[in-house]
Coordinates of C-alpha atoms and ligand atoms in Angstrom, one line a residue:
M1 CA -15.7 -8.0 -1.7
D2 CA -12.0 -9.0 -1.8
A3 CA -9.1 -6.7 -1.8
L4 CA -8.5 -6.6 -6.1
R5 CA -12.8 -5.6 -6.6
E6 CA -12.7 -2.9 -4.0
L7 CA -9.1 -1.5 -6.3
M8 CA -11.1 -1.9 -9.6
Q9 CA -13.8 0.5 -8.1
F10 CA -11.7 3.1 -6.6
L11 CA -10.1 3.0 -10.2
Q12 CA -13.1 3.9 -11.5
A13 CA -14.0 5.6 -9.2
S14 CA -10.6 7.6 -9.7
P15 CA -10.0 9.2 -12.9
T16 CA -7.7 12.7 -11.7
A17 CA -6.1 13.4 -8.5
Y18 CA -8.4 14.6 -7.4
Q19 CA -10.9 12.2 -7.5
A20 CA -7.9 9.5 -5.8
V21 CA -7.7 11.6 -3.0
E22 CA -11.6 12.2 -2.1
N23 CA -12.1 9.0 -2.6
L24 CA -9.4 7.7 -0.2
S25 CA -10.8 10.3 2.3
G26 CA -13.8 8.2 1.9
M27 CA -12.0 5.8 3.4
L28 CA -10.5 6.7 5.5
E29 CA -13.3 8.4 7.3
A30 CA -14.9 5.3 6.9
G31 CA -11.9 3.3 8.9
G32 CA -12.7 6.1 11.5
F33 CA -9.7 8.9 10.6
R34 CA -10.7 12.4 11.2
R35 CA -9.9 15.0 9.1
L36 CA -7.2 17.5 9.8
N37 CA -6.9 21.5 8.2
E38 CA -3.0 22.6 7.8
S39 CA -4.9 26.1 8.1
E40 CA -6.0 25.2 12.3
A41 CA -4.0 24.5 15.4
W42 CA -4.1 20.1 15.4
S43 CA -4.7 18.4 19.0
L44 CA -4.5 14.9 18.9
E45 CA -5.3 12.2 20.4
P46 CA -3.1 9.0 21.2
G47 CA -4.3 6.3 19.8
R48 CA -6.5 7.5 16.9
G49 CA -6.0 8.4 13.2
Y50 CA -6.1 11.4 11.3
Y51 CA -5.3 12.6 8.3
V52 CA -5.0 16.2 5.9
T53 CA -4.8 17.3 2.8
R54 CA -3.6 19.5 0.5
N55 CA -4.9 21.1 -2.4
Q56 CA -7.4 18.3 -2.7
S57 CA -5.0 16.5 -4.8
S58 CA -2.3 15.4 -2.5
V59 CA -3.4 13.4 1.0
I60 CA -1.7 11.8 4.1
A61 CA -3.1 10.1 7.0
F62 CA -1.3 8.6 9.7
R63 CA -2.3 6.8 12.8
L64 CA -1.1 7.5 16.4
P65 CA -0.5 4.5 19.0
E66 CA -1.3 4.7 21.6
R67 CA 1.2 6.8 24.3
G68 CA 4.3 8.0 23.3
F69 CA 6.0 7.6 19.3
A70 CA 9.9 6.6 18.9
H71 CA 10.1 7.1 15.0
F72 CA 7.7 7.1 11.6
Q73 CA 7.2 4.0 9.0
I74 CA 5.8 5.4 5.9
V75 CA 4.7 4.6 2.6
A76 CA 4.9 7.0 -0.2
S77 CA 2.6 6.7 -3.4
H78 CA 1.8 9.2 -5.7
S79 CA -1.8 10.5 -7.4
D80 CA -1.7 11.3 -10.6
S81 CA -1.5 10.2 -13.9
P82 CA -0.7 11.0 -16.8
C83 CA -3.7 12.9 -19.2
F84 CA -5.1 15.7 -21.1
K85 CA -5.8 19.1 -19.6
L86 CA -7.8 21.5 -20.9
K87 CA -6.3 25.0 -21.7
P88 CA -7.6 28.7 -20.6
Q89 CA -10.0 28.7 -24.1
A90 CA -10.4 25.5 -23.8
D91 CA -13.6 25.6 -26.6
R92 CA -12.6 25.7 -30.7
T93 CA -14.4 24.5 -33.3
A94 CA -13.3 23.8 -37.0
N95 CA -15.2 21.7 -39.8
G96 CA -17.2 21.5 -38.6
Y97 CA -16.6 20.0 -35.5
A98 CA -16.6 21.2 -32.2
L99 CA -12.9 20.8 -30.5
L100 CA -11.1 21.0 -27.5
N101 CA -7.7 23.4 -27.0
V102 CA -6.0 20.7 -25.0
E103 CA -2.2 19.9 -23.7
K104 CA -0.4 17.0 -21.9
Y105 CA -0.2 16.5 -18.4
G106 CA 3.1 14.1 -18.5
G107 CA 4.6 12.6 -20.5
M108 CA 2.1 9.2 -21.9
I109 CA 1.9 7.0 -24.7
L110 CA 0.2 8.9 -27.0
S111 CA -2.1 7.2 -29.7
T112 CA -3.1 5.2 -26.5
W113 CA -5.2 8.0 -26.3
M114 CA -6.7 7.9 -30.1
D115 CA -10.4 6.5 -30.9
R116 CA -11.8 5.7 -27.4
P117 CA -14.6 7.5 -25.7
L118 CA -12.8 9.8 -23.9
S119 CA -14.8 11.5 -20.5
L120 CA -13.5 15.1 -18.5
A121 CA -13.1 14.4 -14.5
G122 CA -11.4 17.2 -12.2
R123 CA -12.3 20.0 -10.5
L124 CA -14.0 23.0 -10.2
V125 CA -14.1 26.4 -8.5
V126 CA -17.2 27.6 -7.8
R127 CA -18.8 31.8 -6.6
E128 CA -20.4 30.1 -3.5
N129 CA -22.1 32.5 -0.8
G130 CA -18.8 35.4 -1.0
A131 CA -15.6 32.4 -1.9
L132 CA -14.1 30.7 -4.0
V133 CA -14.8 26.8 -3.5
A134 CA -13.2 24.3 -4.7
R135 CA -15.3 20.9 -5.9
P136 CA -14.7 17.8 -7.6
V137 CA -16.0 17.3 -10.6
N138 CA -16.8 14.2 -12.5
F139 CA -18.1 13.7 -16.0
D140 CA -18.4 9.8 -15.5
R141 CA -19.6 10.2 -19.1
D142 CA -18.5 9.8 -23.0
V143 CA -18.0 13.4 -24.0
A144 CA -15.6 13.1 -26.5
L145 CA -13.1 11.9 -28.4
I146 CA -10.2 12.1 -30.9
P147 CA -9.9 10.6 -34.2
N148 CA -7.0 8.6 -36.3
V149 CA -6.0 9.9 -39.6
P150 CA -7.4 7.1 -41.8
I151 CA -5.2 4.8 -43.6
H152 CA -6.0 5.7 -47.2
F153 CA -4.7 8.8 -46.6
N154 CA -1.3 7.8 -44.1
R155 CA 0.3 4.3 -45.7
T156 CA 3.2 4.6 -43.4
V157 CA 1.3 4.4 -40.7
N158 CA 2.3 1.2 -39.7
D159 CA 5.8 1.9 -39.9
G160 CA 5.4 4.1 -36.7
V161 CA 3.9 7.7 -36.8
A162 CA 4.6 10.9 -35.3
L163 CA 2.0 12.6 -33.3
N164 CA 2.0 16.0 -32.5
P165 CA -0.3 17.3 -29.5
Q166 CA -0.2 20.7 -31.1
V167 CA -1.8 19.4 -34.6
D168 CA -3.0 15.5 -34.5
M169 CA -4.5 15.6 -30.1
L170 CA -7.8 18.0 -30.4
P171 CA -10.3 15.3 -29.1
V172 CA -14.0 16.2 -30.5
I173 CA -17.0 16.6 -28.7
G174 CA -19.8 17.3 -31.0
E175 CA -20.9 18.9 -33.8
E176 CA -20.0 22.5 -34.2
G177 CA -22.2 24.5 -30.8
A178 CA -21.5 22.6 -28.3
D179 CA -19.3 24.3 -25.7
C180 CA -17.8 22.5 -23.0
L181 CA -18.5 25.7 -20.1
T182 CA -22.1 25.0 -21.0
M183 CA -21.2 20.6 -20.5
V184 CA -19.3 21.5 -16.9
A185 CA -22.1 23.2 -15.6
E186 CA -24.5 20.9 -16.5
A187 CA -23.5 17.5 -15.4
A188 CA -21.7 19.7 -12.4
G189 CA -24.7 20.9 -11.7
V190 CA -24.1 24.8 -11.6
A191 CA -24.4 28.3 -13.3
T192 CA -22.0 28.9 -15.7
E193 CA -22.0 31.5 -14.5
D194 CA -21.6 31.5 -11.2
I195 CA -18.0 29.0 -12.4
A196 CA -15.0 31.2 -11.6
A197 CA -12.8 28.6 -12.8
A198 CA -11.3 25.0 -13.3
D199 CA -9.1 22.6 -13.3
L200 CA -9.8 20.4 -16.1
Y201 CA -8.4 17.1 -17.7
L202 CA -9.2 14.6 -20.7
V203 CA -9.8 11.3 -19.2
N204 CA -9.5 7.2 -19.6
R205 CA -13.0 5.8 -18.2
D206 CA -13.3 2.0 -18.9
A207 CA -14.1 0.4 -16.5
P208 CA -11.2 -1.7 -15.1
R209 CA -11.1 -5.6 -16.1
L210 CA -10.0 -9.0 -15.4
W211 CA -8.5 -11.3 -17.9
G212 CA -7.0 -14.0 -19.6
A213 CA -6.4 -18.4 -19.4
G214 CA -7.7 -17.7 -15.1
E215 CA -8.5 -14.3 -14.9
A216 CA -4.5 -13.8 -13.5
F217 CA -4.3 -9.9 -15.5
L218 CA -6.2 -6.5 -14.9
A219 CA -7.1 -4.3 -17.5
A220 CA -7.3 -0.3 -16.2
P221 CA -6.4 2.5 -16.7
R222 CA -3.9 4.9 -14.6
L223 CA -2.6 1.4 -12.8
D224 CA 0.8 3.6 -12.2
D225 CA 0.3 4.9 -9.5
L226 CA -3.1 4.2 -8.3
E227 CA -2.6 0.8 -7.6
C228 CA -0.3 1.0 -4.4
A229 CA -2.1 4.3 -3.8
W230 CA -5.1 2.0 -3.1
C231 CA -2.7 -0.3 -0.9
S232 CA -1.1 2.3 1.1
V233 CA -4.5 3.3 2.7
R234 CA -6.0 -0.3 2.6
A235 CA -2.8 -0.9 4.5
L236 CA -3.1 2.2 6.6
L237 CA -6.8 1.1 7.6
D238 CA -5.4 -1.9 8.9
A239 CA -2.5 -0.8 11.3
K240 CA -1.8 -0.5 14.8
G241 CA 1.6 1.2 15.5
S242 CA 2.9 0.2 18.6
D243 CA 5.8 2.0 19.1
H244 CA 5.7 4.1 16.1
I245 CA 3.3 6.1 13.8
D246 CA 2.1 4.4 10.4
V247 CA 2.4 7.3 7.6
A248 CA 0.9 7.0 4.6
C249 CA 1.2 10.1 1.7
V250 CA -0.1 9.8 -1.4
F251 CA 1.1 12.8 -3.8
D252 CA -0.1 14.1 -6.6
N253 CA 2.3 16.2 -9.5
E254 CA 5.0 12.9 -9.5
E255 CA 3.9 13.3 -13.7
V256 CA 5.9 16.4 -13.5
G257 CA 8.5 16.9 -11.6
S258 CA 6.6 16.9 -8.6
G259 CA 7.6 20.1 -7.8
T260 CA 4.3 21.8 -6.3
K261 CA 3.4 22.6 -3.1
Q262 CA 1.7 19.0 -2.6
G263 CA 4.7 17.4 -4.8
A264 CA 6.6 15.4 -3.1
D265 CA 9.1 17.8 -3.8
S266 CA 6.9 20.4 -1.7
T267 CA 7.7 20.9 2.8
L268 CA 4.7 18.9 2.9
L269 CA 5.1 15.8 4.5
E270 CA 8.3 17.5 6.5
D271 CA 5.5 20.1 7.8
V272 CA 3.0 17.2 8.4
L273 CA 5.7 14.7 10.0
G274 CA 6.8 18.5 12.5
R275 CA 3.1 18.9 13.1
I276 CA 2.8 15.5 14.5
A277 CA 6.0 15.6 16.7
E278 CA 5.2 18.9 17.9
A279 CA 1.9 18.2 19.1
L280 CA 2.6 15.2 20.1
G281 CA 5.0 17.3 22.5
A282 CA 8.0 16.0 20.7
T283 CA 9.9 19.0 19.2
G284 CA 13.6 20.0 19.6
Q285 CA 16.1 17.1 19.3
S286 CA 13.2 14.5 19.8
L287 CA 11.3 15.5 16.8
R288 CA 15.1 15.1 14.5
A289 CA 16.1 11.6 17.1
A290 CA 12.7 11.2 15.3
V291 CA 13.4 11.6 12.5
A292 CA 16.4 9.4 12.4
R293 CA 15.4 5.8 13.3
S294 CA 11.8 6.5 10.5
F295 CA 12.1 3.9 6.9
M296 CA 10.0 4.6 4.4
L297 CA 8.7 2.6 1.6
S298 CA 8.0 4.8 -2.0
A299 CA 5.7 2.1 -3.9
D300 CA 5.4 2.6 -6.9
N301 CA 4.5 0.5 -10.3
A302 CA 7.0 -1.3 -12.2
H303 CA 7.9 -2.4 -15.3
A304 CA 6.8 -6.2 -16.4
I305 CA 8.7 -7.9 -19.1
H306 CA 7.2 -7.5 -21.5
P307 CA 6.1 -11.2 -23.8
N308 CA 7.5 -9.5 -27.7
H309 CA 10.7 -7.7 -26.1
P310 CA 12.5 -8.6 -23.9
E311 CA 15.3 -7.4 -24.8
K312 CA 14.8 -4.8 -23.7
Y313 CA 14.9 -6.0 -20.0
D314 CA 18.2 -6.8 -18.0
S315 CA 19.2 -10.4 -18.4
E316 CA 18.7 -10.7 -14.8
N317 CA 17.2 -8.2 -12.8
R318 CA 14.0 -9.0 -14.8
V319 CA 9.9 -9.4 -13.2
A320 CA 7.4 -11.3 -13.9
M321 CA 3.2 -9.8 -13.2
N322 CA 2.2 -12.1 -11.0
G323 CA 5.9 -12.5 -9.2
G324 CA 5.0 -10.9 -5.8
V325 CA 6.2 -7.1 -4.3
V326 CA 9.2 -5.0 -6.4
V327 CA 12.2 -4.2 -5.1
K328 CA 14.0 -1.5 -7.4
F329 CA 17.5 -0.5 -7.9
N330 CA 19.6 2.1 -9.6
A331 CA 23.4 2.6 -8.7
N332 CA 22.8 6.2 -9.2
Q333 CA 20.6 6.3 -7.6
K334 CA 17.0 7.7 -9.0
Y335 CA 15.2 4.6 -6.9
T336 CA 16.7 5.2 -2.7
T337 CA 16.7 1.5 -2.6
D338 CA 20.3 1.1 -1.2
A339 CA 21.7 -2.4 0.7
M340 CA 20.4 -1.7 4.4
S341 CA 17.0 -0.7 3.4
Q342 CA 16.4 -3.9 0.9
A343 CA 18.0 -5.9 4.1
V344 CA 15.7 -4.4 6.7
F345 CA 12.6 -4.5 3.2
E346 CA 13.4 -7.9 2.3
E347 CA 13.1 -9.4 5.5
I348 CA 9.9 -8.3 6.7
C349 CA 8.7 -9.9 3.4
R350 CA 11.0 -12.9 4.0
R351 CA 9.2 -13.3 7.8
A352 CA 5.3 -12.8 5.8
G353 CA 5.4 -15.4 3.3
V354 CA 5.8 -12.4 0.7
P355 CA 7.3 -13.1 -2.6
V356 CA 9.8 -10.1 -3.5
Q357 CA 11.5 -10.1 -7.0
R358 CA 14.7 -7.9 -8.9
F359 CA 14.1 -4.8 -10.5
A360 CA 17.5 -2.7 -12.2
N361 CA 17.1 -2.0 -15.7
R362 CA 19.9 -2.1 -18.5
S363 CA 22.5 -0.9 -18.6
D364 CA 22.5 1.6 -21.6
V365 CA 18.8 2.8 -20.6
P366 CA 18.2 5.7 -18.3
G367 CA 15.0 4.0 -17.4
G368 CA 12.5 6.3 -15.8
S369 CA 12.6 8.0 -12.1
T370 CA 9.9 7.6 -9.3
L371 CA 9.3 10.6 -5.5
G372 CA 11.7 8.4 -3.0
N373 CA 14.5 10.7 -3.9
I374 CA 12.9 13.3 -4.2
A375 CA 11.4 13.4 -0.4
N376 CA 14.5 12.2 0.7
A377 CA 15.6 15.1 0.2
H378 CA 13.1 17.0 2.7
V379 CA 12.8 13.9 4.8
S380 CA 15.6 11.9 4.7
V381 CA 15.1 8.8 5.7
N382 CA 16.1 5.2 5.2
T383 CA 14.1 4.7 1.9
V384 CA 13.2 1.4 -0.4
D385 CA 11.6 1.8 -4.1
I386 CA 9.4 -1.0 -4.6
G387 CA 6.8 -1.5 -6.4
L388 CA 4.0 -3.8 -9.1
A389 CA 5.2 -5.6 -11.8
Q390 CA 2.8 -4.1 -14.6
L391 CA 2.9 -3.8 -18.3
A392 CA 2.2 -0.7 -20.6
M393 CA 3.3 1.9 -17.9
H394 CA 1.4 5.0 -19.5
S395 CA -0.5 3.8 -21.6
A396 CA -4.2 5.1 -21.7
C397 CA -5.3 1.6 -20.3
E398 CA -2.3 -0.1 -18.5
T399 CA -2.5 -4.1 -17.0
A400 CA -1.0 -5.9 -13.7
G401 CA -0.5 -8.8 -12.3
A402 CA -4.6 -9.9 -10.5
R403 CA -2.7 -11.8 -7.8
D404 CA -0.1 -9.3 -6.9
V405 CA -2.6 -6.7 -5.5
Q406 CA -2.6 -8.7 -2.5
H407 CA 1.0 -9.5 -2.4
M408 CA 1.9 -6.0 -2.0
L409 CA -1.3 -6.0 0.9
N410 CA 0.3 -8.2 2.8
A411 CA 4.1 -7.1 2.3
L412 CA 2.5 -3.4 3.8
R413 CA 0.6 -5.3 6.2
A414 CA 4.3 -6.4 7.9
F415 CA 5.4 -3.9 6.8
H416 CA 3.9 -1.5 9.9
A417 CA 2.9 -4.3 11.9
S418 CA 6.4 -4.8 12.1
E419 CA 8.5 -2.4 14.8
I420 CA 11.3 -1.5 12.9
A421 CA 14.4 0.0 15.5
V422 CA 16.8 2.3 13.6
D423 CA 20.0 1.8 16.5
G424 CA 22.4 3.4 14.9
D425 CA 24.0 3.8 11.7
G426 CA 23.7 1.1 10.4
R427 CA 21.7 -1.0 12.4
I428 CA 18.5 -1.7 12.4
R429 CA 16.6 -4.3 14.3
V430 CA 13.3 -5.5 12.3
Ligands
ZN1 ZN1 4.9 5.9 -10.7

């Protein structure tokens, strides 16, 4: 199967970060990577691949060279996407309907979530033989819908409508009498009384589709940032680092500021890199030197030029779908890219024949932020912010360039195949 079809299957099977990490873990297992547990001591064999998860929603995978190592070459991305989370008392009855009490997770385009069948997914914590065990759960069927008010009761709806998440965004899950917990227990195959707690989300389960002349575009939920996350693991599986350790880390909670125990603003990456180094006998000075010689790609999708609103974009630094990997710039360093990291990444792409395009926001638009600069506060290495151009970021259904998946894979493979040697401050050989 080609990369694009594999990505489409992954997107459909990964409605929340829990399924994304479960599926990425499955890819790693199939590729011979061994699972590590953070709560045990690690002993590592040279030449092997390993992965570790935290909170079942973040994963870091790495491959060791045959002997020793000089530094790390890291690709970072995120596993979460904007959606709605069920509140602890989620069931609500009104006007003959069974509704769900939900709140926003991250910043989505609210209107795109209306009038489309939605599903539920997340994880359950289940009582099992005296233990509390977290289990990913994916309904994978149409169980809910958030209806619009008819235009006859809102004649100004096409002039723009303000949607209140407490009032307008509650999904219907059935007729009065239906309740969420019974449905969840049934879907998960567990008894209602065995469910101790749940992290459940309302998700879009639309199948990813290719569209347009020549099937140039891919429409799917969660392209931001599962497209980069999948590419990072796919590329790592093919990597064979010689003097360095190749790493893919996929963090949860980027959409809500990364400040959780499993987010980019946690100790996860520094814990894992430190433990790898320790298991290989590189501690203290040698670990610090290895980190100083390391390089990171912060991979998160970018904004393609909008066909009807070009005025929202900088006139020179705009990017197109299928135009290649995007390098992102921001003077205030919301994106980590600087001249040094740009030069290294673009040189790798140039040699590999991967097209590169450059993005910067209009100077009067604050733009978004991502995880590279946050991760840098914990593991400070030369980093460049990259991504793939897409439309409608944070819509329930986003669109990206179908040919760009291969561009990103080629770039990441070339990155892992390159030996980036940081010789000193301001001198890097590629
Ligand atoms: Zn993102």
